[in-house]
XYZ file of C-alpha atoms in Angstrom:
301
model
C 111.787 114.770 119.216
C 114.619 112.245 119.426
C 114.406 108.498 119.056
C 115.374 108.215 122.728
C 112.410 110.362 123.755
C 110.063 108.232 121.677
C 111.542 105.054 123.136
C 110.642 106.231 126.640
C 106.948 106.344 125.711
C 104.534 103.435 125.675
C 103.276 102.148 122.340
C 99.736 103.521 122.983
C 101.266 106.950 123.686
C 103.274 106.860 120.477
C 100.176 105.850 118.525
C 98.233 108.787 119.938
C 101.066 111.235 119.203
C 101.289 109.858 115.649
C 97.557 110.498 115.276
C 98.041 114.079 116.505
C 100.708 114.620 113.857
C 98.626 113.103 111.057
C 95.613 115.246 111.911
C 97.560 118.488 112.153
C 99.766 117.891 109.114
C 97.096 116.704 106.682
C 93.873 118.189 108.090
C 95.343 121.312 109.654
C 93.858 121.011 113.136
C 93.054 118.676 116.009
C 90.765 118.997 119.004
C 90.921 117.185 122.292
C 87.666 115.431 121.408
C 89.288 113.901 118.324
C 91.654 111.947 120.583
C 88.848 111.055 122.979
C 86.713 109.686 120.143
C 89.518 107.868 118.302
C 91.165 106.159 121.290
C 88.400 106.028 123.915
C 90.429 107.952 126.490
C 89.366 110.574 128.999
C 89.542 114.291 128.223
C 92.292 114.786 130.783
C 94.439 112.122 129.086
C 93.845 113.768 125.690
C 94.984 117.119 127.116
C 98.148 115.476 128.434
C 98.872 113.937 125.026
C 98.520 117.289 123.279
C 100.718 118.985 125.863
C 103.298 116.190 125.523
C 103.402 116.476 121.727
C 103.781 120.248 121.987
C 106.640 119.770 124.454
C 108.441 117.097 122.443
C 107.962 118.811 119.058
C 108.168 122.592 119.674
C 106.729 124.672 116.825
C 104.691 121.840 115.319
C 101.344 122.847 116.823
C 99.860 126.054 118.222
C 96.681 126.506 120.209
C 93.974 128.565 118.505
C 91.755 129.972 121.270
C 89.172 131.206 118.763
C 88.641 127.786 117.228
C 89.470 125.958 120.479
C 91.763 123.619 118.596
C 95.418 122.967 117.961
C 96.532 124.045 114.490
C 99.592 123.537 112.321
C 102.553 125.536 113.592
C 104.670 127.736 111.311
C 107.813 125.672 112.012
C 106.236 122.246 111.534
C 108.653 119.394 110.947
C 107.268 115.852 110.957
C 108.432 113.572 113.737
C 107.027 110.358 112.319
C 108.111 109.023 108.935
C 104.809 107.945 107.402
C 104.983 106.114 104.053
C 102.740 107.717 101.407
C 100.612 104.560 101.191
C 99.783 104.779 104.898
C 98.873 108.445 104.653
C 96.632 107.922 101.626
C 94.961 104.929 103.280
C 94.260 107.039 106.344
C 92.969 109.993 104.328
C 90.693 107.963 102.077
C 89.767 104.917 104.156
C 90.229 106.038 107.740
C 92.751 103.492 108.966
C 96.482 103.147 109.431
C 96.852 106.078 111.809
C 99.091 104.449 114.412
C 102.843 104.919 114.655
C 104.453 103.817 111.349
C 106.250 100.536 111.955
C 106.865 97.228 110.239
C 104.164 94.772 111.225
C 104.445 91.025 110.851
C 102.040 89.840 108.185
C 99.557 87.145 109.114
C 100.010 85.475 105.735
C 102.649 85.822 103.044
C 101.615 88.290 100.370
C 103.097 90.509 97.731
C 101.690 93.547 95.954
C 103.372 95.723 93.338
C 104.563 99.141 94.436
C 103.386 102.286 92.727
C 105.826 103.935 90.382
C 104.888 107.399 91.668
C 104.053 108.827 95.064
C 102.873 112.354 95.833
C 105.170 114.567 97.869
C 103.703 114.450 101.375
C 104.126 118.183 102.016
C 102.272 118.981 98.783
C 99.613 116.398 99.631
C 99.251 117.917 103.104
C 98.632 121.376 101.628
C 96.010 119.930 99.282
C 94.186 118.009 102.015
C 94.264 120.973 104.417
C 92.716 123.130 101.685
C 90.023 120.477 101.167
C 89.250 120.212 104.882
C 89.327 123.961 105.492
C 87.389 124.689 102.287
C 89.764 127.355 101.035
C 91.402 128.061 97.657
C 94.924 126.880 96.949
C 97.528 128.764 94.949
C 99.748 126.364 93.003
C 102.430 126.156 90.378
C 101.217 123.468 87.982
C 103.146 121.606 85.304
C 101.219 120.028 82.432
C 102.303 118.432 79.179
C 100.136 120.781 77.103
C 100.753 124.102 78.867
C 104.028 123.613 80.705
C 104.401 125.613 83.919
C 101.476 127.835 84.910
C 100.364 129.695 88.032
C 96.846 128.749 89.099
C 94.295 129.158 91.834
C 92.202 126.082 92.444
C 89.421 125.186 94.888
C 90.027 121.511 95.733
C 87.390 119.246 97.270
C 88.305 115.565 96.720
C 91.159 113.153 96.013
C 90.870 110.677 93.133
C 92.949 107.533 92.693
C 92.966 106.499 89.037
C 94.947 103.333 89.728
C 98.230 104.838 88.539
C 98.334 108.357 89.989
C 96.571 110.459 92.568
C 94.594 113.481 91.372
C 92.779 116.235 93.173
C 89.370 117.295 91.880
C 89.069 121.062 91.969
C 87.548 124.143 90.401
C 90.197 125.834 88.264
C 89.888 129.617 88.304
C 92.078 129.926 85.218
C 89.834 127.851 82.935
C 86.667 128.488 84.978
C 85.789 124.811 85.060
C 86.171 121.723 87.244
C 89.241 119.652 86.457
C 91.514 116.912 87.786
C 95.055 117.905 88.742
C 97.847 115.340 89.087
C 99.278 115.859 92.567
C 102.859 115.020 91.538
C 102.704 117.966 89.095
C 101.799 120.486 91.796
C 104.608 122.648 93.193
C 104.726 125.474 95.753
C 101.160 125.150 97.112
C 99.937 128.038 99.267
C 96.677 127.988 101.212
C 94.637 131.147 100.574
C 92.807 131.215 103.911
C 91.529 134.768 103.525
C 90.079 134.214 100.041
C 86.400 133.409 99.669
C 85.060 130.420 97.775
C 82.255 131.422 95.419
C 79.053 129.345 95.150
C 79.822 128.252 91.569
C 83.213 126.896 92.698
C 81.792 124.352 95.153
C 81.565 120.621 94.549
C 77.771 120.603 94.328
C 78.106 122.637 91.114
C 80.401 120.069 89.490
C 78.041 118.193 87.169
C 80.581 115.477 86.393
C 81.113 114.900 90.116
C 77.472 114.873 91.181
C 76.248 112.804 88.217
C 76.101 109.060 88.908
C 76.328 106.696 85.941
C 75.129 103.104 86.089
C 77.286 100.694 84.126
C 76.673 97.037 83.310
C 79.663 94.903 82.388
C 79.518 91.355 81.047
C 82.121 88.774 80.004
C 83.692 89.804 76.715
C 81.732 88.007 73.957
C 84.928 87.115 72.075
C 86.833 85.668 75.042
C 86.678 81.958 75.920
C 85.127 80.537 79.104
C 82.842 83.404 80.197
C 81.941 81.414 83.321
C 85.505 81.938 84.631
C 85.162 85.705 84.159
C 81.856 85.568 86.038
C 83.642 83.826 88.924
C 86.604 86.233 88.932
C 84.410 89.322 89.124
C 81.652 87.900 91.336
C 79.005 88.492 88.689
C 75.333 87.990 89.400
C 73.323 86.395 86.597
C 76.162 86.977 84.171
C 76.765 90.692 84.721
C 78.504 93.155 87.006
C 76.654 96.384 87.759
C 78.356 99.462 89.163
C 77.388 102.993 90.054
C 80.205 105.494 89.563
C 80.681 109.221 89.566
C 80.964 110.438 85.988
C 84.229 112.154 86.949
C 85.825 108.783 87.772
C 84.207 106.448 85.219
C 86.846 106.752 82.492
C 89.669 106.074 84.931
C 88.078 102.916 86.311
C 87.106 101.507 82.924
C 90.674 102.009 81.709
C 92.148 100.505 84.879
C 89.993 97.393 84.496
C 90.609 97.179 80.706
C 86.895 97.166 79.912
C 86.140 97.055 76.181
C 83.775 100.014 75.713
C 83.417 99.728 71.947
C 79.801 99.300 70.797
C 80.670 96.143 68.815
C 83.153 94.581 71.335
C 85.849 94.949 68.701
C 88.930 95.213 70.940
C 91.206 92.191 70.902
C 93.619 91.007 73.559
C 93.507 88.796 76.639
C 93.366 91.845 78.894
C 89.860 92.695 77.634
C 87.847 90.226 79.671
C 84.963 92.621 80.261
C 82.659 94.426 77.836
C 80.488 97.444 78.610
C 77.067 96.238 77.516
C 75.630 99.697 76.787
C 78.209 102.244 75.684
C 75.485 104.930 75.616
C 75.651 104.928 79.433
C 78.833 106.993 79.009
C 77.167 109.680 76.904
C 78.094 113.088 78.317
C 80.876 111.698 80.530
C 83.842 113.945 79.785
C 86.570 111.469 80.600
C 84.911 108.657 78.612
C 87.700 109.280 76.084
C 89.940 107.359 78.508
C 87.758 104.239 78.312
C 89.229 101.602 75.941
C 87.461 101.578 72.591
C 84.822 104.162 73.515
C 83.374 106.140 70.635
C 80.744 108.772 71.180
C 77.420 108.367 69.352
C 78.430 111.314 67.143
C 81.581 109.466 66.073
C 79.580 106.344 65.307
C 77.206 108.309 63.073
C 80.115 109.831 61.197
C 81.545 106.408 60.458
C 78.313 105.013 59.026
């Protein structure tokens, strides 16, 4: 599809075609009803949009009569240049699915850019595997093991504030783990492979377990009332319910002092986890600043 062809379309048409591409690239399929629901158009108009996209981008989508949907074509090449932030916002929050373009901000603002972004083709393979509930063959690079070949069963994306991970069952280690998406290479969807019951997300104890955390202004920091204002605390505390699989990431991102005796020093530690025992059994609690397991505390006494 050339820029001239896109220019001949109306903005609503381009937005709908961009939505078609997002759905097919990152979910793996799109149905006419998806367009009807998203844009409030008639079925006939949705059919015309799908036919137009197929005409303007040959090889990008194929019709699957069995599933009655359009699926990713073998020669797919993206027409729209979506920034990674837009794609991740759409995948995780459900917005930003119009044609990528520079929009005039209503107010001046500035936010720091991420240092790393996942490769969109790799991300698309991961999200298609999640949506289609099928295993994914990957080449994975880790600091401890180097390059390894793995089969994973992914089911969710996790943003730890610095990098994007995918939560998945790892057939090599036979346990649920987080994989950094930027370290994944050569992903291949294993559509004909079955997912076993023990590999599904409802068997991931760290994912299904919800921990309740109470954070208060750090006892050794001045002006606790300012911290209460900054974090919107109610009666001097901030209560959160988190998946155990994400707790360590969030506590590290927010620089929460998780030591039992609020012993961490530094202006960044404005919050203190009131009950460190709430993290007992949370595997990634080791990421939380100052956290020591009850067993470690006993050994130090």
